[in-house]
mmCIF file of C-alpha atoms and ligand atoms in Angstrom:
data_model
loop_
_atom_site.group_PDB
_atom_site.id
_atom_site.type_symbol
_atom_site.label_atom_id
_atom_site.label_comp_id
_atom_site.label_asym_id
_atom_site.label_seq_id
_atom_site.Cartn_x
_atom_site.Cartn_y
_atom_site.Cartn_z
ATOM 1 C CA MET A 1 25.653 14.802 -26.236
ATOM 2 C CA TYR A 2 23.438 12.375 -25.298
ATOM 3 C CA LYS A 3 21.568 12.246 -22.050
ATOM 4 C CA ILE A 4 20.889 9.644 -19.329
ATOM 5 C CA ASN A 5 17.705 9.114 -17.321
ATOM 6 C CA ASP A 6 18.572 11.535 -14.576
ATOM 7 C CA ASN A 7 15.770 9.957 -12.353
ATOM 8 C CA TYR A 8 18.323 7.414 -11.545
ATOM 9 C CA LEU A 9 20.632 10.225 -9.820
ATOM 10 C CA LYS A 10 17.943 10.802 -7.388
ATOM 11 C CA LEU A 11 17.883 7.082 -6.157
ATOM 12 C CA PRO A 12 19.433 6.544 -2.606
ATOM 13 C CA GLU A 13 22.817 5.013 -2.731
ATOM 14 C CA GLY A 14 23.088 1.430 -3.678
ATOM 15 C CA TYR A 15 20.422 -1.334 -3.261
ATOM 16 C CA ILE A 16 20.183 -2.184 0.234
ATOM 17 C CA PHE A 17 21.154 -6.126 -0.529
ATOM 18 C CA SER A 18 24.035 -4.878 -2.473
ATOM 19 C CA THR A 19 25.375 -2.839 0.439
ATOM 20 C CA ILE A 20 24.811 -5.638 3.027
ATOM 21 C CA ALA A 21 26.603 -8.004 0.623
ATOM 22 C CA LYS A 22 29.567 -5.375 0.244
ATOM 23 C CA GLN A 23 29.625 -5.092 4.054
ATOM 24 C CA VAL A 24 29.656 -8.593 5.067
ATOM 25 C CA ALA A 25 32.277 -9.639 2.409
ATOM 26 C CA SER A 26 34.703 -6.823 4.146
ATOM 27 C CA PHE A 27 33.892 -8.258 7.414
ATOM 28 C CA LYS A 28 34.736 -11.918 6.129
ATOM 29 C CA GLU A 29 37.877 -10.734 4.675
ATOM 30 C CA LYS A 30 38.970 -9.220 8.197
ATOM 31 C CA ASN A 31 37.769 -12.128 10.099
ATOM 32 C CA PRO A 32 38.278 -15.135 8.207
ATOM 33 C CA ASP A 33 37.946 -17.388 11.214
ATOM 34 C CA LYS A 34 34.624 -16.301 12.249
ATOM 35 C CA LYS A 35 31.517 -18.159 11.080
ATOM 36 C CA VAL A 36 28.871 -15.962 9.812
ATOM 37 C CA ILE A 37 25.340 -16.645 9.788
ATOM 38 C CA HIS A 38 23.015 -15.299 7.111
ATOM 39 C CA LEU A 39 19.618 -14.496 8.036
ATOM 40 C CA GLY A 40 19.745 -11.283 6.003
ATOM 41 C CA ILE A 41 18.652 -11.672 2.212
ATOM 42 C CA GLY A 42 15.439 -13.629 1.834
ATOM 43 C CA ASP A 43 17.153 -16.426 0.018
ATOM 44 C CA ILE A 44 16.325 -20.067 0.396
ATOM 45 C CA THR A 45 18.869 -22.744 1.578
ATOM 46 C CA GLN A 46 17.215 -25.977 0.972
ATOM 47 C CA PRO A 47 18.027 -27.687 -2.615
ATOM 48 C CA LEU A 48 15.192 -28.216 -5.151
ATOM 49 C CA ALA A 49 12.544 -31.046 -4.336
ATOM 50 C CA GLN A 50 13.505 -34.399 -5.980
ATOM 51 C CA ASN A 51 10.364 -34.554 -8.126
ATOM 52 C CA ILE A 52 11.234 -31.343 -9.591
ATOM 53 C CA ILE A 53 14.896 -32.091 -10.131
ATOM 54 C CA ASN A 54 13.632 -35.329 -12.030
ATOM 55 C CA THR A 55 11.540 -33.343 -14.182
ATOM 56 C CA LEU A 56 14.526 -30.893 -14.873
ATOM 57 C CA HIS A 57 16.786 -33.969 -15.956
ATOM 58 C CA GLU A 58 13.862 -35.298 -18.002
ATOM 59 C CA ALA A 59 13.434 -31.597 -19.923
ATOM 60 C CA VAL A 60 17.388 -31.310 -20.217
ATOM 61 C CA ASP A 61 17.107 -34.464 -21.951
ATOM 62 C CA GLU A 62 14.473 -33.621 -24.388
ATOM 63 C CA MET A 63 16.636 -30.676 -25.466
ATOM 64 C CA SER A 64 19.285 -33.246 -26.754
ATOM 65 C CA HIS A 65 16.927 -34.784 -29.412
ATOM 66 C CA ILE A 66 15.955 -33.256 -32.549
ATOM 67 C CA GLU A 67 12.064 -34.688 -32.112
ATOM 68 C CA THR A 68 11.858 -33.154 -28.785
ATOM 69 C CA PHE A 69 14.153 -29.959 -28.759
ATOM 70 C CA LYS A 70 12.597 -26.666 -27.848
ATOM 71 C CA GLY A 71 13.689 -23.253 -29.286
ATOM 72 C CA TYR A 72 11.838 -20.169 -28.724
ATOM 73 C CA GLY A 73 8.507 -20.907 -26.366
ATOM 74 C CA PRO A 74 5.227 -19.253 -26.460
ATOM 75 C CA GLU A 75 5.535 -15.485 -25.269
ATOM 76 C CA PHE A 76 3.241 -15.816 -22.269
ATOM 77 C CA GLY A 77 4.310 -19.110 -21.145
ATOM 78 C CA TYR A 78 3.972 -22.816 -22.167
ATOM 79 C CA GLU A 79 0.166 -23.882 -22.059
ATOM 80 C CA PHE A 80 0.853 -26.726 -19.827
ATOM 81 C CA LEU A 81 2.311 -24.641 -17.125
ATOM 82 C CA ARG A 82 -0.411 -21.749 -17.438
ATOM 83 C CA ASP A 83 -2.931 -24.464 -17.217
ATOM 84 C CA ALA A 84 -1.461 -26.278 -14.218
ATOM 85 C CA ILE A 85 -1.373 -22.555 -12.590
ATOM 86 C CA VAL A 86 -4.718 -21.806 -13.205
ATOM 87 C CA LYS A 87 -5.911 -25.137 -11.681
ATOM 88 C CA GLY A 88 -3.506 -25.517 -8.957
ATOM 89 C CA ASP A 89 -3.720 -21.850 -7.544
ATOM 90 C CA TYR A 90 -6.939 -20.753 -8.790
ATOM 91 C CA LYS A 91 -9.766 -23.095 -9.737
ATOM 92 C CA SER A 92 -8.960 -25.263 -6.794
ATOM 93 C CA ARG A 93 -9.704 -22.167 -4.563
ATOM 94 C CA GLY A 94 -13.163 -21.508 -6.572
ATOM 95 C CA ILE A 95 -11.523 -18.700 -8.260
ATOM 96 C CA ASP A 96 -12.206 -18.046 -11.900
ATOM 97 C CA ILE A 97 -9.053 -17.185 -13.627
ATOM 98 C CA SER A 98 -8.285 -18.306 -17.335
ATOM 99 C CA VAL A 99 -5.057 -19.207 -19.062
ATOM 100 C CA GLU A 100 -5.419 -16.120 -21.220
ATOM 101 C CA GLU A 101 -4.952 -14.013 -17.953
ATOM 102 C CA ILE A 102 -1.525 -15.786 -16.893
ATOM 103 C CA PHE A 103 1.877 -14.336 -18.093
ATOM 104 C CA VAL A 104 4.702 -16.538 -17.055
ATOM 105 C CA SER A 105 8.267 -14.663 -16.298
ATOM 106 C CA ASP A 106 11.565 -15.234 -14.940
ATOM 107 C CA GLY A 107 10.322 -14.491 -11.440
ATOM 108 C CA ILE A 108 8.489 -11.426 -10.156
ATOM 109 C CA ASN A 109 11.233 -9.081 -9.551
ATOM 110 C CA SER A 110 11.001 -8.231 -13.221
ATOM 111 C CA ASP A 111 7.276 -8.126 -13.000
ATOM 112 C CA ALA A 112 7.067 -5.976 -9.891
ATOM 113 C CA GLY A 113 9.505 -3.528 -11.558
ATOM 114 C CA ASN A 114 8.140 -3.614 -15.052
ATOM 115 C CA ILE A 115 4.378 -3.412 -14.551
ATOM 116 C CA GLN A 116 4.487 0.224 -13.840
ATOM 117 C CA GLU A 117 5.363 0.903 -17.407
ATOM 118 C CA ILE A 118 2.246 0.289 -18.679
ATOM 119 C CA PHE A 119 0.795 3.168 -16.517
ATOM 120 C CA SER A 120 1.285 6.907 -17.366
ATOM 121 C CA VAL A 121 4.189 8.606 -15.296
ATOM 122 C CA ASP A 122 1.604 11.221 -13.761
ATOM 123 C CA ASN A 123 0.058 8.302 -11.811
ATOM 124 C CA LYS A 124 0.573 8.650 -7.896
ATOM 125 C CA ILE A 125 1.593 5.620 -6.224
ATOM 126 C CA ALA A 126 0.798 4.374 -2.730
ATOM 127 C CA VAL A 127 3.042 2.068 -0.890
ATOM 128 C CA CYS A 128 3.046 0.145 2.485
ATOM 129 C CA ASP A 129 5.809 1.486 4.754
ATOM 130 C CA PRO A 130 7.875 -0.510 5.291
ATOM 131 C CA VAL A 131 7.887 -2.796 2.071
ATOM 132 C CA TYR A 132 9.991 -4.480 -0.344
ATOM 133 C CA PRO A 133 12.060 -1.511 -2.069
ATOM 134 C CA VAL A 134 11.746 -2.614 -5.614
ATOM 135 C CA TYR A 135 8.127 -0.927 -6.011
ATOM 136 C CA ILE A 136 9.350 2.505 -5.187
ATOM 137 C CA ASP A 137 12.792 2.260 -6.778
ATOM 138 C CA THR A 138 11.342 1.164 -10.194
ATOM 139 C CA ASN A 139 8.691 3.964 -10.037
ATOM 140 C CA ALA A 140 11.428 6.463 -9.157
ATOM 141 C CA MET A 141 13.415 5.119 -11.974
ATOM 142 C CA ALA A 142 10.561 5.880 -14.562
ATOM 143 C CA GLY A 143 10.076 9.697 -12.642
ATOM 144 C CA ARG A 144 6.769 8.971 -10.851
ATOM 145 C CA THR A 145 8.114 9.542 -7.345
ATOM 146 C CA GLY A 146 9.171 13.099 -7.103
ATOM 147 C CA ASN A 147 12.448 14.036 -5.154
ATOM 148 C CA TYR A 148 14.129 11.849 -2.582
ATOM 149 C CA ASN A 149 14.878 13.175 0.875
ATOM 150 C CA ARG A 150 17.921 11.865 2.175
ATOM 151 C CA ILE A 151 17.258 13.096 5.820
ATOM 152 C CA THR A 152 13.737 12.003 5.919
ATOM 153 C CA LYS A 153 14.043 8.836 3.578
ATOM 154 C CA ARG A 154 11.061 10.014 1.753
ATOM 155 C CA TRP A 155 10.072 10.639 -1.677
ATOM 156 C CA SER A 156 7.881 13.842 -2.351
ATOM 157 C CA ASP A 157 5.314 12.185 -4.487
ATOM 158 C CA VAL A 158 4.793 9.003 -2.726
ATOM 159 C CA ILE A 159 1.905 8.172 -0.435
ATOM 160 C CA TYR A 160 3.290 6.207 2.515
ATOM 161 C CA LEU A 161 0.836 3.719 4.423
ATOM 162 C CA PRO A 162 2.596 3.288 7.567
ATOM 163 C CA CYS A 163 2.475 -0.294 9.023
ATOM 164 C CA THR A 164 3.396 -0.258 12.568
ATOM 165 C CA PRO A 165 2.489 -2.465 15.861
ATOM 166 C CA ASP A 166 -0.133 0.892 16.579
ATOM 167 C CA ASN A 167 -2.139 -0.368 13.609
ATOM 168 C CA ASP A 168 -1.402 -4.111 13.865
ATOM 169 C CA PHE A 169 0.555 -3.390 10.496
ATOM 170 C CA VAL A 170 -2.901 -2.937 8.852
ATOM 171 C CA PRO A 171 -2.360 -0.155 6.378
ATOM 172 C CA GLU A 172 -5.286 2.499 6.531
ATOM 173 C CA LEU A 173 -6.891 4.086 3.662
ATOM 174 C CA PRO A 174 -4.965 7.157 2.727
ATOM 175 C CA LYS A 175 -6.708 10.715 2.799
ATOM 176 C CA GLU A 176 -4.927 11.639 -0.205
ATOM 177 C CA ARG A 177 -6.102 9.650 -3.467
ATOM 178 C CA PRO A 178 -3.481 7.242 -4.979
ATOM 179 C CA ASP A 179 -3.750 5.816 -8.637
ATOM 180 C CA ILE A 180 -1.800 2.765 -8.225
ATOM 181 C CA ILE A 181 -1.580 0.823 -4.833
ATOM 182 C CA TYR A 182 1.138 -1.563 -4.275
ATOM 183 C CA LEU A 183 0.335 -4.303 -1.597
ATOM 184 C CA CYS A 184 2.524 -7.208 -0.500
ATOM 185 C CA LEU A 185 1.002 -9.854 1.407
ATOM 186 C CA PRO A 186 1.964 -11.190 3.342
ATOM 187 C CA ASN A 187 4.327 -8.578 3.716
ATOM 188 C CA ASN A 188 8.091 -8.468 3.255
ATOM 189 C CA PRO A 189 9.578 -7.291 5.530
ATOM 190 C CA THR A 190 7.150 -7.291 8.564
ATOM 191 C CA GLY A 191 5.501 -10.973 7.959
ATOM 192 C CA SER A 192 2.256 -9.279 8.772
ATOM 193 C CA THR A 193 -0.956 -10.018 6.596
ATOM 194 C CA LEU A 194 -4.510 -8.759 6.103
ATOM 195 C CA THR A 195 -7.662 -10.833 6.657
ATOM 196 C CA LYS A 196 -10.080 -11.176 3.601
ATOM 197 C CA GLU A 197 -12.227 -8.578 5.306
ATOM 198 C CA GLN A 198 -9.446 -6.077 5.592
ATOM 199 C CA LEU A 199 -8.358 -6.805 2.125
ATOM 200 C CA GLN A 200 -11.948 -6.609 0.679
ATOM 201 C CA LEU A 201 -11.808 -2.942 2.063
ATOM 202 C CA TRP A 202 -8.927 -1.972 -0.161
ATOM 203 C CA VAL A 203 -10.767 -3.647 -3.243
ATOM 204 C CA ASP A 204 -13.858 -1.820 -2.552
ATOM 205 C CA TYR A 205 -11.679 1.444 -1.871
ATOM 206 C CA ALA A 206 -9.711 0.752 -5.392
ATOM 207 C CA ASN A 207 -12.749 0.294 -7.145
ATOM 208 C CA ARG A 208 -14.499 3.402 -5.759
ATOM 209 C CA ILE A 209 -11.751 5.632 -6.476
ATOM 210 C CA GLU A 210 -10.712 3.956 -9.691
ATOM 211 C CA ALA A 211 -7.265 2.976 -8.573
ATOM 212 C CA VAL A 212 -5.438 -0.195 -9.488
ATOM 213 C CA ILE A 213 -3.988 -2.623 -7.072
ATOM 214 C CA ILE A 214 -0.555 -4.174 -7.749
ATOM 215 C CA TYR A 215 -0.806 -7.470 -5.362
ATOM 216 C CA ASP A 216 2.581 -9.027 -4.569
ATOM 217 C CA ALA A 217 1.719 -12.440 -3.260
ATOM 218 C CA ALA A 218 5.435 -13.844 -3.171
ATOM 219 C CA TYR A 219 4.684 -15.327 0.267
ATOM 220 C CA GLU A 220 1.416 -16.945 -0.116
ATOM 221 C CA ALA A 221 2.600 -20.535 0.436
ATOM 222 C CA TYR A 222 3.753 -19.501 4.081
ATOM 223 C CA ILE A 223 -0.019 -18.625 5.041
ATOM 224 C CA SER A 224 -0.823 -20.725 8.110
ATOM 225 C CA GLU A 225 -4.058 -19.100 9.544
ATOM 226 C CA ASP A 226 -7.475 -19.167 8.349
ATOM 227 C CA ASN A 227 -9.373 -16.375 6.843
ATOM 228 C CA ILE A 228 -6.103 -15.075 5.270
ATOM 229 C CA PRO A 229 -6.578 -14.783 1.577
ATOM 230 C CA HIS A 230 -4.083 -16.745 -0.641
ATOM 231 C CA SER A 231 -5.051 -14.494 -3.686
ATOM 232 C CA ILE A 232 -6.501 -11.194 -3.992
ATOM 233 C CA TYR A 233 -9.018 -12.636 -6.427
ATOM 234 C CA GLU A 234 -10.728 -14.156 -3.321
ATOM 235 C CA CYS A 235 -12.221 -10.570 -2.900
ATOM 236 C CA GLU A 236 -15.291 -9.642 -4.576
ATOM 237 C CA GLY A 237 -14.768 -6.926 -7.582
ATOM 238 C CA SER A 238 -11.068 -7.426 -7.418
ATOM 239 C CA LYS A 239 -10.877 -8.736 -11.180
ATOM 240 C CA ASN A 240 -11.980 -5.063 -11.832
ATOM 241 C CA CYS A 241 -9.061 -3.582 -10.116
ATOM 242 C CA ALA A 242 -6.134 -5.934 -9.393
ATOM 243 C CA ILE A 243 -3.107 -7.414 -10.887
ATOM 244 C CA GLU A 244 -1.442 -10.381 -8.898
ATOM 245 C CA LEU A 245 2.365 -11.588 -8.847
ATOM 246 C CA LYS A 246 3.045 -14.804 -7.809
ATOM 247 C CA SER A 247 6.905 -16.299 -7.468
ATOM 248 C CA PHE A 248 7.989 -19.873 -7.256
ATOM 249 C CA SER A 249 11.053 -18.513 -5.591
ATOM 250 C CA LYS A 250 10.060 -18.989 -2.029
ATOM 251 C CA SER A 251 7.229 -21.379 -2.602
ATOM 252 C CA ALA A 252 9.265 -23.869 -4.223
ATOM 253 C CA GLY A 253 12.746 -22.992 -3.903
ATOM 254 C CA PHE A 254 13.364 -21.384 -7.591
ATOM 255 C CA THR A 255 15.290 -18.532 -6.497
ATOM 256 C CA GLY A 256 18.263 -19.844 -8.521
ATOM 257 C CA VAL A 257 16.220 -21.007 -11.451
ATOM 258 C CA ARG A 258 13.836 -18.377 -11.744
ATOM 259 C CA LEU A 259 10.100 -18.707 -12.341
ATOM 260 C CA GLY A 260 7.137 -16.680 -11.588
ATOM 261 C CA TYR A 261 3.741 -15.266 -13.120
ATOM 262 C CA THR A 262 1.668 -12.428 -13.115
ATOM 263 C CA VAL A 263 -2.206 -12.420 -13.414
ATOM 264 C CA VAL A 264 -3.953 -9.493 -15.589
ATOM 265 C CA PRO A 265 -7.480 -10.110 -15.558
ATOM 266 C CA LYS A 266 -9.549 -9.410 -18.685
ATOM 267 C CA ALA A 267 -11.912 -7.460 -16.868
ATOM 268 C CA LEU A 268 -9.341 -5.000 -15.873
ATOM 269 C CA LYS A 269 -10.011 -1.847 -17.602
ATOM 270 C CA CYS A 270 -8.789 1.589 -17.689
ATOM 271 C CA GLY A 271 -11.699 3.463 -19.617
ATOM 272 C CA SER A 272 -12.036 1.299 -22.340
ATOM 273 C CA VAL A 273 -8.428 0.048 -22.478
ATOM 274 C CA SER A 274 -7.485 -3.512 -21.385
ATOM 275 C CA LEU A 275 -4.719 -3.897 -19.185
ATOM 276 C CA ASN A 276 -4.330 -7.540 -20.196
ATOM 277 C CA ALA A 277 -3.927 -6.442 -23.687
ATOM 278 C CA LEU A 278 -1.448 -3.743 -22.643
ATOM 279 C CA TRP A 279 0.714 -6.074 -20.615
ATOM 280 C CA ALA A 280 0.590 -8.711 -23.335
ATOM 281 C CA ARG A 281 1.890 -5.946 -25.793
ATOM 282 C CA ARG A 282 4.575 -5.053 -23.340
ATOM 283 C CA HIS A 283 5.517 -8.837 -22.454
ATOM 284 C CA GLY A 284 5.394 -9.942 -26.225
ATOM 285 C CA THR A 285 7.725 -7.285 -27.210
ATOM 286 C CA LYS A 286 10.193 -7.175 -24.131
ATOM 287 C CA TYR A 287 10.176 -10.675 -23.276
ATOM 288 C CA ASN A 288 10.982 -13.791 -24.905
ATOM 289 C CA GLY A 289 9.799 -16.545 -22.471
ATOM 290 C CA ALA A 290 10.991 -18.371 -19.442
ATOM 291 C CA PRO A 291 13.215 -21.443 -20.443
ATOM 292 C CA TYR A 292 11.268 -24.609 -21.482
ATOM 293 C CA ILE A 293 13.065 -26.616 -19.057
ATOM 294 C CA ILE A 294 12.165 -24.324 -16.081
ATOM 295 C CA GLN A 295 8.627 -24.272 -17.022
ATOM 296 C CA ARG A 296 8.583 -27.835 -16.770
ATOM 297 C CA ALA A 297 10.042 -27.689 -13.332
ATOM 298 C CA GLY A 298 7.215 -25.129 -12.556
ATOM 299 C CA ALA A 299 4.648 -27.569 -13.597
ATOM 300 C CA ALA A 300 5.845 -30.442 -11.293
ATOM 301 C CA VAL A 301 5.532 -28.203 -8.532
ATOM 302 C CA TYR A 302 1.716 -28.898 -9.170
ATOM 303 C CA SER A 303 1.967 -32.660 -9.122
ATOM 304 C CA LYS A 304 0.843 -34.520 -6.282
ATOM 305 C CA GLU A 305 4.509 -35.391 -5.236
ATOM 306 C CA GLY A 306 5.723 -32.062 -5.862
ATOM 307 C CA ARG A 307 3.099 -30.426 -3.851
ATOM 308 C CA GLU A 308 4.088 -32.713 -1.043
ATOM 309 C CA GLU A 309 7.703 -32.319 -1.217
ATOM 310 C CA ILE A 310 7.408 -28.239 -1.131
ATOM 311 C CA LYS A 311 5.031 -28.307 1.634
ATOM 312 C CA LYS A 312 7.705 -29.952 3.409
ATOM 313 C CA GLN A 313 10.004 -27.184 2.600
ATOM 314 C CA VAL A 314 7.865 -24.431 3.515
ATOM 315 C CA ASN A 315 7.260 -26.126 7.113
ATOM 316 C CA TYR A 316 10.916 -26.497 7.484
ATOM 317 C CA TYR A 317 11.349 -22.685 7.069
ATOM 318 C CA MET A 318 8.416 -22.030 9.305
ATOM 319 C CA ASN A 319 9.574 -23.969 11.955
ATOM 320 C CA ASN A 320 12.775 -21.662 11.876
ATOM 321 C CA ALA A 321 10.567 -18.899 11.870
ATOM 322 C CA ARG A 322 8.884 -20.134 15.215
ATOM 323 C CA LEU A 323 12.133 -20.607 16.497
ATOM 324 C CA ILE A 324 13.492 -17.013 15.899
ATOM 325 C CA LEU A 325 10.043 -15.563 17.040
ATOM 326 C CA LYS A 326 10.296 -17.685 20.298
ATOM 327 C CA GLY A 327 13.781 -16.809 20.924
ATOM 328 C CA LEU A 328 13.641 -13.354 20.508
ATOM 329 C CA LYS A 329 10.656 -13.034 22.629
ATOM 330 C CA LEU A 330 12.353 -15.089 25.364
ATOM 331 C CA ALA A 331 15.431 -12.791 25.200
ATOM 332 C CA GLY A 332 12.958 -9.710 26.182
ATOM 333 C CA TYR A 333 12.438 -8.416 22.683
ATOM 334 C CA SER A 334 9.217 -7.417 20.892
ATOM 335 C CA ALA A 335 9.341 -9.324 17.633
ATOM 336 C CA TYR A 336 6.351 -9.640 14.837
ATOM 337 C CA GLY A 337 5.591 -11.898 11.877
ATOM 338 C CA GLY A 338 6.831 -15.487 11.579
ATOM 339 C CA VAL A 339 3.267 -16.848 11.534
ATOM 340 C CA ASN A 340 2.241 -16.510 7.984
ATOM 341 C CA ALA A 341 5.446 -15.259 6.324
ATOM 342 C CA PRO A 342 8.905 -16.620 6.755
ATOM 343 C CA TYR A 343 10.198 -13.010 8.137
ATOM 344 C CA ILE A 344 10.517 -11.798 11.554
ATOM 345 C CA TRP A 345 10.440 -8.205 12.376
ATOM 346 C CA TRP A 346 12.438 -7.331 15.197
ATOM 347 C CA LYS A 347 12.065 -4.088 17.496
ATOM 348 C CA ILE A 348 15.514 -3.102 18.320
ATOM 349 C CA PRO A 349 16.553 -0.982 21.274
ATOM 350 C CA LYS A 350 15.748 2.671 21.203
ATOM 351 C CA ASN A 351 19.035 4.345 21.173
ATOM 352 C CA ILE A 352 20.369 2.649 17.928
ATOM 353 C CA THR A 353 19.804 2.842 14.321
ATOM 354 C CA SER A 354 19.035 -0.160 12.333
ATOM 355 C CA TRP A 355 22.104 0.213 10.527
ATOM 356 C CA GLU A 356 23.925 0.700 13.742
ATOM 357 C CA PHE A 357 22.480 -2.637 14.852
ATOM 358 C CA PHE A 358 23.457 -4.245 11.748
ATOM 359 C CA TYR A 359 27.316 -3.725 12.607
ATOM 360 C CA TYR A 360 26.556 -4.437 16.309
ATOM 361 C CA LEU A 361 25.036 -7.851 15.372
ATOM 362 C CA LEU A 362 27.584 -8.737 12.565
ATOM 363 C CA GLU A 363 30.489 -7.995 14.933
ATOM 364 C CA ASN A 364 29.195 -9.410 18.345
ATOM 365 C CA ALA A 365 27.151 -12.280 17.076
ATOM 366 C CA ASN A 366 28.323 -12.611 13.607
ATOM 367 C CA ILE A 367 24.706 -12.712 12.439
ATOM 368 C CA VAL A 368 23.897 -10.782 9.257
ATOM 369 C CA GLY A 369 20.317 -9.273 9.161
ATOM 370 C CA THR A 370 18.512 -6.501 7.238
ATOM 371 C CA PRO A 371 18.447 -3.064 8.551
ATOM 372 C CA GLY A 372 14.776 -1.887 8.955
ATOM 373 C CA ILE A 373 15.475 1.340 7.376
ATOM 374 C CA GLY A 374 15.886 -0.281 4.093
ATOM 375 C CA PHE A 375 12.207 -0.878 3.727
ATOM 376 C CA GLY A 376 11.093 2.616 4.261
ATOM 377 C CA PRO A 377 11.031 5.207 6.774
ATOM 378 C CA GLN A 378 8.766 3.153 9.277
ATOM 379 C CA GLY A 379 11.544 0.490 9.408
ATOM 380 C CA GLU A 380 13.779 2.376 11.498
ATOM 381 C CA GLY A 381 14.037 0.860 14.889
ATOM 382 C CA TYR A 382 13.362 -2.449 13.334
ATOM 383 C CA PHE A 383 15.617 -5.364 11.909
ATOM 384 C CA ARG A 384 14.496 -8.168 9.581
ATOM 385 C CA LEU A 385 15.492 -11.706 10.169
ATOM 386 C CA THR A 386 14.500 -14.433 7.800
ATOM 387 C CA ALA A 387 13.689 -17.959 8.314
ATOM 388 C CA PHE A 388 15.328 -19.271 5.338
ATOM 389 C CA GLY A 389 18.470 -20.428 6.906
ATOM 390 C CA THR A 390 19.071 -23.909 7.956
ATOM 391 C CA TYR A 391 17.686 -25.175 11.063
ATOM 392 C CA GLU A 392 21.162 -25.684 12.519
ATOM 393 C CA ASN A 393 22.440 -22.233 11.898
ATOM 394 C CA THR A 394 19.099 -20.804 13.039
ATOM 395 C CA LEU A 395 19.444 -22.638 16.280
ATOM 396 C CA ASP A 396 22.877 -21.362 16.631
ATOM 397 C CA ALA A 397 21.999 -17.734 15.753
ATOM 398 C CA MET A 398 19.291 -17.827 18.483
ATOM 399 C CA GLU A 399 22.162 -18.973 20.898
ATOM 400 C CA ARG A 400 24.390 -16.210 20.132
ATOM 401 C CA ILE A 401 21.527 -13.640 20.466
ATOM 402 C CA LYS A 402 20.616 -14.928 23.776
ATOM 403 C CA LYS A 403 24.189 -14.172 24.942
ATOM 404 C CA LEU A 404 24.423 -10.990 23.809
HETATM 405 N N1 PLP B 501 8.319 -9.725 -4.145
HETATM 406 C C1 PLP B 501 8.602 -9.907 -3.015
HETATM 407 C C2 PLP B 501 7.731 -9.287 -1.912
HETATM 408 C C3 PLP B 501 9.950 -10.439 -2.549
HETATM 409 O O1 PLP B 501 10.286 -10.240 -1.300
HETATM 410 C C4 PLP B 501 10.746 -10.902 -3.737
HETATM 411 C C5 PLP B 501 11.969 -11.599 -3.495
HETATM 412 O O2 PLP B 501 12.379 -11.656 -1.892
HETATM 413 C C6 PLP B 501 10.410 -11.050 -4.839
HETATM 414 C C7 PLP B 501 9.223 -10.296 -5.313
HETATM 415 C C8 PLP B 501 11.167 -11.457 -6.114
HETATM 416 O O3 PLP B 501 10.687 -12.523 -6.272
HETATM 417 P P1 PLP B 501 11.437 -13.516 -7.633
HETATM 418 O O4 PLP B 501 12.510 -14.175 -7.145
HETATM 419 O O5 PLP B 501 10.183 -14.344 -8.085
HETATM 420 O O6 PLP B 501 11.975 -12.386 -8.468
#
């Protein structure tokens, strides 16, 4: 009889956001008259910017003419988009990344999950705790994380890097030596970041111990403070140890149309083996490219008009973030993040778990947030709110929280 990949059986029940969606659906069914405000899943609410929409229309029209119709595209992405990325995200910051180092994808959830495939199952991973759950879950599916303890909520073979108010959410170099280090900065869910000097310490450490860093920069567009790196490649030596993931989802409102990219520098080698070549082999075999029309829309993000429009959207969400942060503090809570990221990390009262708080908030204020425990053991005692709602709903949510 065939066998399944029984690593899947070790995973904790349900992906957090699917569990939340089910709970919210059941609440709405029982309470059809209640207006529920969603500040849970990190999905944007503003429509695509006009310049991007215009480009999408143009690209769709091209598909209807034999002269301009496009079938399969180049496997690593159209040159026009890879070139725009290189110029817009790297050269403009004085970073030397070439087109051959950019791999376009349908968003970085897939890349964050798939990148582990090019590494041996024997590698040990280190992750910030709390963090976006995809890194651990996909390594668990591959059999790299040992066993899950349902009481402590920890995997036996994962190095956890606690990020708490005690260390200002700055992960410390671990005592045990990791092979693959996941860094998500600005961080989801805590909204914290590292300064360039703090990130440089991690780059130096990775080079010293011959580890690789997977750097998830999904929220780079939300950085508002100086001296916060927008790319890990701002750090010296990083091209020898780091892969960077960038998404159009939160920077340009592409959660529904799907676009992202991964940078694997040519200098990144495991012994004599090029990781760029390995990822190219994997991507070329298992992926057939993001749709042409979406890549055209992606290139429009780098136009002058596109940039201005998406900057306005980022500002819109960051205004919500300020509102939430201020509102929680005025209501007497401790809250973090919200300055360089669209997430607010809310310290909840001590006598309640983050799932209990989820139900409490849903039932008493009809607000959906995300229980901190869903992001790792250190997330217990916290709750994540997102700034991706509409301004009106965010305002309403803060009024409701004040009245609790
Ligand atoms: N990485 C982080 C840290 C995220 O928070 C998210 C989505 O919320 C993703 C990656 C997924 O991005 P994409 O929409 O490009 O798949």
